[in-house]
Amino acid sequence: MSVVDEVAKRPATRKPPESNSAAKSDGSAERARLRLMMLIRRFEERTVQEYQKAGQKIGGFCHVYSGQEAIAVGISAIFQKGKDQLINGYRCHGHSLALGMPARDCFAELFGKATGCSKGKGGSMHFFDAEAGNNGGHGIVGGHIPVGLGLAFAQKYKNTGGVTFCLFGDGAINQGTHNEALNMASLMKAPVIWIVENNGVAMGTQVERSSAEKDLAERGSGYAMPHYHVDGNDVDTVIEKFGAAVERARKGEGPSYIVADTYRFRGHSMSDAMKYRTKDEMEKAKLRDPITLYEVRLREQGLLTQEQIDQLQEEVSKEVADAVAQADNDPHPQLEDRFDDILAEKYPYQPK
């Protein structure tokens, strides 16, 4: 059975907390969310093009987010800047754009330019914006999960009222750090939302071949916290169910463990030809493209017209094209700055 079929028939492990979110809208917020998903998709598709061009401007590994946009945009709808924190693994482009990082800063980082969000020294896996509460992408699988716990503990200790969104893929849940962090989070009632972005494959290995327990939400059951699945391709569902977990954390009731079932339309990284996926599976997955699903819903609700869709597409295409052109013209870091920003504090030895 394909991952698409598996996800479609999978019931929620536990009923998520109910949310009180059903406010009427004039459609502006919904269209903004659609635009943001379109922007992420266009950004990622242009990233693929730039990576594959002759004279490659993007070095190292590169993991794009196409297909998973509803999760990042849903989080951004409930994320409180100045209070909340987010930390992520290496597939971090979408979350950074969703939290407001300009596309120009992102492309500059990919191109290794001094104007990049990490001054061109981090690249694809290290989009970072501390002021926005974006604690970045991290390249070691599962290595950032205890850091997410630390962020949440600080919020509890300082009584900030904030919560931490800690995201990781289905491959990271088999790391020891994952289980240690979940246990401590539950003991401390830390305000953290553990989010598994389950696209069905850890690099190229399907969940059923890498995890003894195929229902990944069950990983939260041993740590006395609510644990359930969410349709990660439905931005409204993400907002509602994640929002309920956030309300619970803000009330001091501790962590939640959410598996957002989704699908990525590109390979694990740029070197992945996705030979482990069949054409039939891909065609089924496209029927649940999060952007198309949302477009259809908004049109049915009378909140979106074809003219508005065309305008949004034109806007994001121009925004991405302008960002690439600007980043192209930006300077590279100075050679004498190459050892700066390695450590937060001054280190006695400064190599020259």
Short mmCIF file of C-alpha atoms in Angstrom, two decimals:
data_model
loop_
_atom_site.label_atom_id
_atom_site.label_comp_id
_atom_site.label_asym_id
_atom_site.label_seq_id
_atom_site.Cartn_x
_atom_site.Cartn_y
_atom_site.Cartn_z
CA MET A 1 0.00 0.00 0.00
CA SER A 2 1.37 3.42 -0.95
CA VAL A 3 1.99 6.14 1.58
CA VAL A 4 -0.86 8.15 0.06
CA ASP A 5 -3.35 5.33 0.61
CA GLU A 6 -1.95 4.69 4.06
CA VAL A 7 -2.41 8.30 5.10
CA ALA A 8 -5.90 8.50 3.61
CA LYS A 9 -7.24 5.58 5.65
CA ARG A 10 -5.39 6.33 8.88
CA PRO A 11 -7.65 7.38 11.76
CA ALA A 12 -6.67 9.91 14.40
CA THR A 13 -4.94 8.17 17.28
CA ARG A 14 -6.68 10.36 19.80
CA LYS A 15 -9.17 13.09 19.39
CA PRO A 16 -7.34 16.45 19.43
CA PRO A 17 -8.50 19.13 21.85
CA GLU A 18 -11.39 21.17 20.56
CA SER A 19 -10.66 24.70 19.43
CA ASN A 20 -12.87 27.76 19.46
CA SER A 21 -11.76 29.18 16.19
CA ALA A 22 -14.67 29.63 13.84
CA ALA A 23 -14.69 33.34 13.22
CA LYS A 24 -16.13 34.77 10.00
CA SER A 25 -13.74 36.39 7.56
CA ASP A 26 -13.85 38.70 4.57
CA GLY A 27 -11.33 36.40 2.90
CA SER A 28 -8.29 38.65 3.19
CA ALA A 29 -6.55 36.42 5.77
CA GLU A 30 -7.29 33.30 3.73
CA ARG A 31 -5.99 34.86 0.51
CA ALA A 32 -2.85 35.94 2.37
CA ARG A 33 -2.29 32.33 3.45
CA LEU A 34 -2.81 31.12 -0.11
CA ARG A 35 -0.37 33.72 -1.37
CA LEU A 36 2.20 32.59 1.19
CA MET A 37 1.87 28.96 0.11
CA MET A 38 2.25 30.07 -3.52
CA LEU A 39 5.33 32.10 -2.62
CA ILE A 40 6.97 29.14 -0.89
CA ARG A 41 6.23 26.87 -3.85
CA ARG A 42 7.55 29.38 -6.37
CA PHE A 43 10.62 30.04 -4.23
CA GLU A 44 11.41 26.33 -4.02
CA GLU A 45 10.88 25.66 -7.70
CA ARG A 46 13.19 28.56 -8.57
CA THR A 47 15.69 27.19 -6.06
CA VAL A 48 15.71 23.90 -7.97
CA GLN A 49 16.32 25.78 -11.22
CA GLU A 50 19.16 27.82 -9.74
CA TYR A 51 20.76 24.74 -8.22
CA GLN A 52 20.76 22.90 -11.54
CA LYS A 53 22.13 25.78 -13.64
CA ALA A 54 25.61 25.61 -15.06
CA GLY A 55 28.08 27.40 -12.80
CA GLN A 56 26.14 26.32 -9.75
CA LYS A 57 25.52 29.22 -7.40
CA ILE A 58 24.06 27.08 -4.59
CA GLY A 59 26.60 24.87 -2.91
CA GLY A 60 26.25 21.83 -0.68
CA PHE A 61 23.07 20.04 0.26
CA CYS A 62 19.69 21.55 -0.55
CA HIS A 63 16.31 20.25 0.63
CA VAL A 64 13.19 21.89 -0.78
CA TYR A 65 9.73 22.02 0.80
CA SER A 66 7.40 21.71 -2.21
CA GLY A 67 4.19 19.95 -1.16
CA GLN A 68 4.41 20.62 2.56
CA GLU A 69 3.51 24.34 2.50
CA ALA A 70 0.28 24.06 4.51
CA ILE A 71 2.17 23.10 7.66
CA ALA A 72 4.50 26.10 7.66
CA VAL A 73 1.73 28.54 6.70
CA GLY A 74 -0.62 27.07 9.30
CA ILE A 75 2.00 27.54 11.99
CA SER A 76 2.63 31.12 10.92
CA ALA A 77 -1.08 31.87 11.40
CA ILE A 78 -0.90 31.04 15.12
CA PHE A 79 2.73 31.95 15.83
CA GLN A 80 3.10 35.01 18.11
CA LYS A 81 6.26 36.91 17.22
CA GLY A 82 8.14 38.24 20.21
CA LYS A 83 6.79 35.41 22.33
CA ASP A 84 6.93 32.08 20.48
CA GLN A 85 9.94 30.16 19.19
CA LEU A 86 10.42 27.78 16.27
CA ILE A 87 13.25 25.38 15.58
CA ASN A 88 13.58 23.06 12.65
CA GLY A 89 15.72 20.47 10.89
CA TYR A 90 17.33 21.03 7.54
CA ARG A 91 14.18 21.44 5.37
CA CYS A 92 13.79 25.01 6.63
CA HIS A 93 13.05 27.28 3.65
CA GLY A 94 9.27 27.18 3.94
CA HIS A 95 9.09 27.96 7.65
CA SER A 96 11.47 30.87 7.30
CA LEU A 97 9.45 32.45 4.48
CA ALA A 98 6.23 31.81 6.41
CA LEU A 99 7.62 33.63 9.48
CA GLY A 100 8.42 36.64 7.33
CA MET A 101 11.97 36.23 6.11
CA PRO A 102 12.28 38.14 2.80
CA ALA A 103 12.86 35.96 -0.26
CA ARG A 104 15.85 38.15 -1.10
CA ASP A 105 17.56 37.24 2.23
CA CYS A 106 16.86 33.57 1.54
CA PHE A 107 18.30 33.58 -1.99
CA ALA A 108 21.27 35.61 -0.81
CA GLU A 109 21.94 32.92 1.79
CA LEU A 110 21.64 30.18 -0.82
CA PHE A 111 24.05 32.07 -3.10
CA GLY A 112 26.55 32.56 -0.26
CA LYS A 113 26.17 36.33 -0.21
CA ALA A 114 26.92 38.64 2.72
CA THR A 115 23.30 39.87 2.73
CA GLY A 116 21.99 36.39 3.46
CA CYS A 117 20.17 35.63 6.71
CA SER A 118 23.31 33.87 8.02
CA LYS A 119 25.67 36.19 6.14
CA GLY A 120 26.09 33.62 3.41
CA LYS A 121 27.92 31.19 5.67
CA GLY A 122 25.09 28.79 6.46
CA GLY A 123 23.46 27.95 3.18
CA SER A 124 20.28 25.99 2.62
CA MET A 125 20.17 24.19 5.96
CA HIS A 126 20.71 27.24 8.17
CA PHE A 127 18.05 29.86 7.60
CA PHE A 128 17.95 31.76 10.89
CA ASP A 129 16.20 34.87 12.24
CA ALA A 130 16.44 35.26 16.01
CA GLU A 131 14.31 38.42 16.11
CA ALA A 132 11.42 36.58 14.50
CA GLY A 133 11.81 33.61 16.87
CA ASN A 134 13.16 31.47 14.05
CA ASN A 135 15.97 29.47 15.63
CA GLY A 136 16.93 28.03 12.37
CA GLY A 137 17.43 24.95 10.43
CA HIS A 138 19.87 22.40 11.81
CA GLY A 139 21.78 19.87 9.76
CA ILE A 140 22.18 17.00 12.24
CA VAL A 141 19.13 14.76 12.07
CA GLY A 142 17.31 14.98 15.42
CA GLY A 143 20.10 17.04 16.96
CA HIS A 144 17.90 20.11 17.32
CA ILE A 145 15.11 18.34 19.24
CA PRO A 146 16.77 18.74 22.69
CA VAL A 147 17.50 22.37 21.76
CA GLY A 148 13.78 22.80 21.18
CA LEU A 149 13.18 21.45 24.67
CA GLY A 150 15.68 23.98 26.00
CA LEU A 151 13.84 26.83 24.31
CA ALA A 152 10.56 25.66 25.82
CA PHE A 153 12.10 25.24 29.27
CA ALA A 154 13.40 28.82 29.11
CA GLN A 155 9.89 30.03 28.23
CA LYS A 156 8.47 28.19 31.22
CA TYR A 157 11.28 29.24 33.57
CA LYS A 158 10.93 32.92 32.59
CA ASN A 159 7.15 32.71 32.46
CA THR A 160 6.99 34.35 29.03
CA GLY A 161 3.72 32.73 27.99
CA GLY A 162 5.36 31.60 24.77
CA VAL A 163 5.45 28.16 23.20
CA THR A 164 8.05 26.41 21.06
CA PHE A 165 7.26 24.74 17.75
CA CYS A 166 9.84 21.99 17.22
CA LEU A 167 9.64 20.37 13.79
CA PHE A 168 11.34 17.28 12.48
CA GLY A 169 10.83 14.59 9.86
CA ASP A 170 9.68 11.02 10.26
CA GLY A 171 13.28 9.87 9.98
CA ALA A 172 14.35 11.85 13.06
CA ILE A 173 11.98 10.10 15.45
CA ASN A 174 14.25 7.06 15.60
CA GLN A 175 17.08 9.10 17.08
CA GLY A 176 17.72 8.75 20.81
CA THR A 177 17.54 12.50 21.31
CA HIS A 178 13.87 12.41 20.31
CA ASN A 179 12.86 10.08 23.12
CA GLU A 180 14.96 11.76 25.78
CA ALA A 181 13.52 15.16 24.91
CA LEU A 182 9.91 13.93 24.91
CA ASN A 183 10.34 12.36 28.32
CA MET A 184 11.83 15.48 29.89
CA ALA A 185 9.27 17.75 28.23
CA SER A 186 6.41 15.80 29.73
CA LEU A 187 8.02 15.66 33.17
CA MET A 188 8.55 19.43 33.13
CA LYS A 189 5.25 20.25 31.37
CA ALA A 190 7.30 22.29 28.94
CA PRO A 191 5.28 24.42 26.47
CA VAL A 192 6.49 22.66 23.36
CA ILE A 193 4.59 21.37 20.33
CA TRP A 194 6.44 18.43 18.82
CA ILE A 195 5.60 18.30 15.12
CA VAL A 196 6.48 15.36 12.90
CA GLU A 197 6.31 16.43 9.26
CA ASN A 198 5.57 12.96 7.99
CA ASN A 199 6.10 12.84 4.24
CA GLY A 200 6.28 9.07 4.36
CA VAL A 201 9.95 8.51 3.67
CA ALA A 202 13.14 9.04 5.66
CA MET A 203 15.34 10.10 2.75
CA GLY A 204 14.33 7.19 0.53
CA THR A 205 13.20 4.67 3.14
CA GLN A 206 9.46 4.30 3.69
CA VAL A 207 8.06 4.55 7.22
CA GLU A 208 7.04 0.88 7.25
CA ARG A 209 10.65 -0.09 6.53
CA SER A 210 12.24 2.19 9.12
CA SER A 211 9.80 2.30 12.05
CA ALA A 212 8.49 -0.78 13.89
CA GLU A 213 5.40 1.20 14.93
CA LYS A 214 3.92 2.53 11.70
CA ASP A 215 1.42 4.80 13.44
CA LEU A 216 3.92 7.52 14.29
CA ALA A 217 1.58 9.37 16.65
CA GLU A 218 1.93 6.41 19.00
CA ARG A 219 5.46 7.63 19.70
CA GLY A 220 3.88 10.22 21.99
CA SER A 221 1.82 7.65 23.90
CA GLY A 222 4.67 6.56 26.17
CA TYR A 223 5.27 10.09 27.38
CA ALA A 224 1.85 11.04 28.76
CA MET A 225 1.02 13.78 26.28
CA PRO A 226 -1.79 14.21 23.72
CA HIS A 227 -0.74 12.61 20.46
CA TYR A 228 -2.64 12.59 17.19
CA HIS A 229 -2.51 12.89 13.41
CA VAL A 230 -3.41 15.97 11.42
CA ASP A 231 -3.94 16.36 7.69
CA GLY A 232 -0.77 18.31 6.93
CA ASN A 233 -2.04 19.28 3.47
CA ASP A 234 -5.05 21.15 4.87
CA VAL A 235 -3.99 24.56 6.16
CA ASP A 236 -7.27 25.16 8.00
CA THR A 237 -6.93 21.85 9.84
CA VAL A 238 -3.34 22.65 10.73
CA ILE A 239 -4.39 26.00 12.19
CA GLU A 240 -7.25 24.49 14.17
CA LYS A 241 -5.50 21.43 15.60
CA PHE A 242 -2.12 23.03 16.18
CA GLY A 243 -3.93 25.99 17.70
CA ALA A 244 -5.63 23.73 20.20
CA ALA A 245 -2.26 22.30 21.25
CA VAL A 246 -0.86 25.82 21.60
CA GLU A 247 -3.77 26.86 23.82
CA ARG A 248 -3.08 23.85 26.00
CA ALA A 249 0.63 24.68 26.27
CA ARG A 250 -0.04 28.33 27.09
CA LYS A 251 -2.27 27.21 29.97
CA GLY A 252 0.67 25.31 31.47
CA GLU A 253 -0.66 21.85 30.62
CA GLY A 254 2.47 20.74 28.83
CA PRO A 255 3.56 19.39 25.44
CA SER A 256 1.62 17.79 22.60
CA TYR A 257 2.85 15.42 19.91
CA ILE A 258 1.36 15.98 16.46
CA VAL A 259 2.03 14.02 13.28
CA ALA A 260 1.26 16.20 10.26
CA ASP A 261 0.80 13.75 7.38
CA THR A 262 1.91 15.27 4.10
CA TYR A 263 3.86 14.56 0.90
CA ARG A 264 6.86 16.15 -0.72
CA PHE A 265 6.81 16.60 -4.47
CA ARG A 266 10.59 16.71 -4.77
CA GLY A 267 13.31 14.36 -3.65
CA HIS A 268 14.89 14.33 -0.21
CA SER A 269 17.65 16.55 -1.56
CA MET A 270 18.77 17.72 -4.98
CA SER A 271 20.63 14.46 -5.60
CA ASP A 272 17.54 12.31 -5.04
CA ALA A 273 15.81 11.02 -8.22
CA MET A 274 12.93 9.54 -6.14
CA LYS A 275 13.12 6.09 -7.71
CA TYR A 276 11.36 4.74 -4.63
CA ARG A 277 8.09 6.42 -5.64
CA THR A 278 5.80 5.18 -8.38
CA LYS A 279 4.12 7.32 -11.02
CA ASP A 280 0.72 6.22 -9.71
CA GLU A 281 1.60 7.34 -6.19
CA MET A 282 2.77 10.73 -7.44
CA GLU A 283 -0.42 11.26 -9.44
CA LYS A 284 -2.54 10.49 -6.38
CA ALA A 285 -0.47 12.86 -4.28
CA LYS A 286 -1.00 15.71 -6.74
CA LEU A 287 -4.74 15.39 -6.20
CA ARG A 288 -4.10 16.53 -2.64
CA ASP A 289 -1.75 19.40 -3.45
CA PRO A 290 -2.25 21.76 -0.46
CA ILE A 291 -2.36 24.84 -2.69
CA THR A 292 -4.97 23.40 -5.03
CA LEU A 293 -7.06 22.14 -2.11
CA TYR A 294 -7.10 25.59 -0.57
CA GLU A 295 -7.86 27.34 -3.84
CA VAL A 296 -10.88 25.09 -4.38
CA ARG A 297 -12.13 25.64 -0.83
CA LEU A 298 -11.85 29.41 -1.00
CA ARG A 299 -13.62 29.50 -4.35
CA GLU A 300 -16.42 27.35 -2.99
CA GLN A 301 -16.73 29.73 -0.04
CA GLY A 302 -16.89 32.73 -2.35
CA LEU A 303 -13.64 34.14 -0.97
CA LEU A 304 -11.54 33.80 -4.14
CA THR A 305 -11.93 34.37 -7.87
CA GLN A 306 -9.85 33.17 -10.81
CA GLU A 307 -8.74 36.77 -11.37
CA GLN A 308 -7.41 36.90 -7.82
CA ILE A 309 -5.59 33.59 -8.29
CA ASP A 310 -3.95 34.93 -11.44
CA GLN A 311 -2.97 38.13 -9.64
CA LEU A 312 -1.46 36.24 -6.71
CA GLN A 313 0.55 34.02 -9.05
CA GLU A 314 1.82 37.05 -10.92
CA GLU A 315 2.80 38.78 -7.66
CA VAL A 316 4.75 35.86 -6.23
CA SER A 317 6.51 35.20 -9.56
CA LYS A 318 7.68 38.81 -9.66
CA GLU A 319 8.69 38.77 -5.98
CA VAL A 320 10.83 35.69 -6.49
CA ALA A 321 12.36 36.95 -9.75
CA ASP A 322 13.23 40.28 -8.13
CA ALA A 323 14.72 38.48 -5.11
CA VAL A 324 16.98 36.36 -7.33
CA ALA A 325 18.14 39.41 -9.29
CA GLN A 326 18.91 41.36 -6.12
CA ALA A 327 20.70 38.45 -4.48
CA ASP A 328 22.72 37.88 -7.64
CA ASN A 329 24.07 41.41 -7.42
CA ASP A 330 24.85 41.26 -3.69
CA PRO A 331 28.48 40.95 -2.52
CA HIS A 332 30.11 37.87 -1.12
CA PRO A 333 31.42 37.99 2.49
CA GLN A 334 34.83 39.57 2.89
CA LEU A 335 37.70 37.12 3.19
CA GLU A 336 38.77 38.63 6.52
CA ASP A 337 35.28 37.91 7.95
CA ARG A 338 35.43 34.19 7.32
CA PHE A 339 36.03 33.25 10.96
CA ASP A 340 33.44 35.66 12.40
CA ASP A 341 30.06 34.43 13.66
CA ILE A 342 31.36 30.94 14.39
CA LEU A 343 30.75 31.28 18.12
CA ALA A 344 28.33 33.59 19.93
CA GLU A 345 31.01 34.66 22.37
CA LYS A 346 34.60 35.82 21.76
CA TYR A 347 36.96 32.91 21.65
CA PRO A 348 40.56 33.30 22.77
CA TYR A 349 42.01 31.90 19.57
CA GLN A 350 41.29 33.94 16.45
CA PRO A 351 42.93 32.30 13.43
CA LYS A 352 44.39 34.66 10.83
#
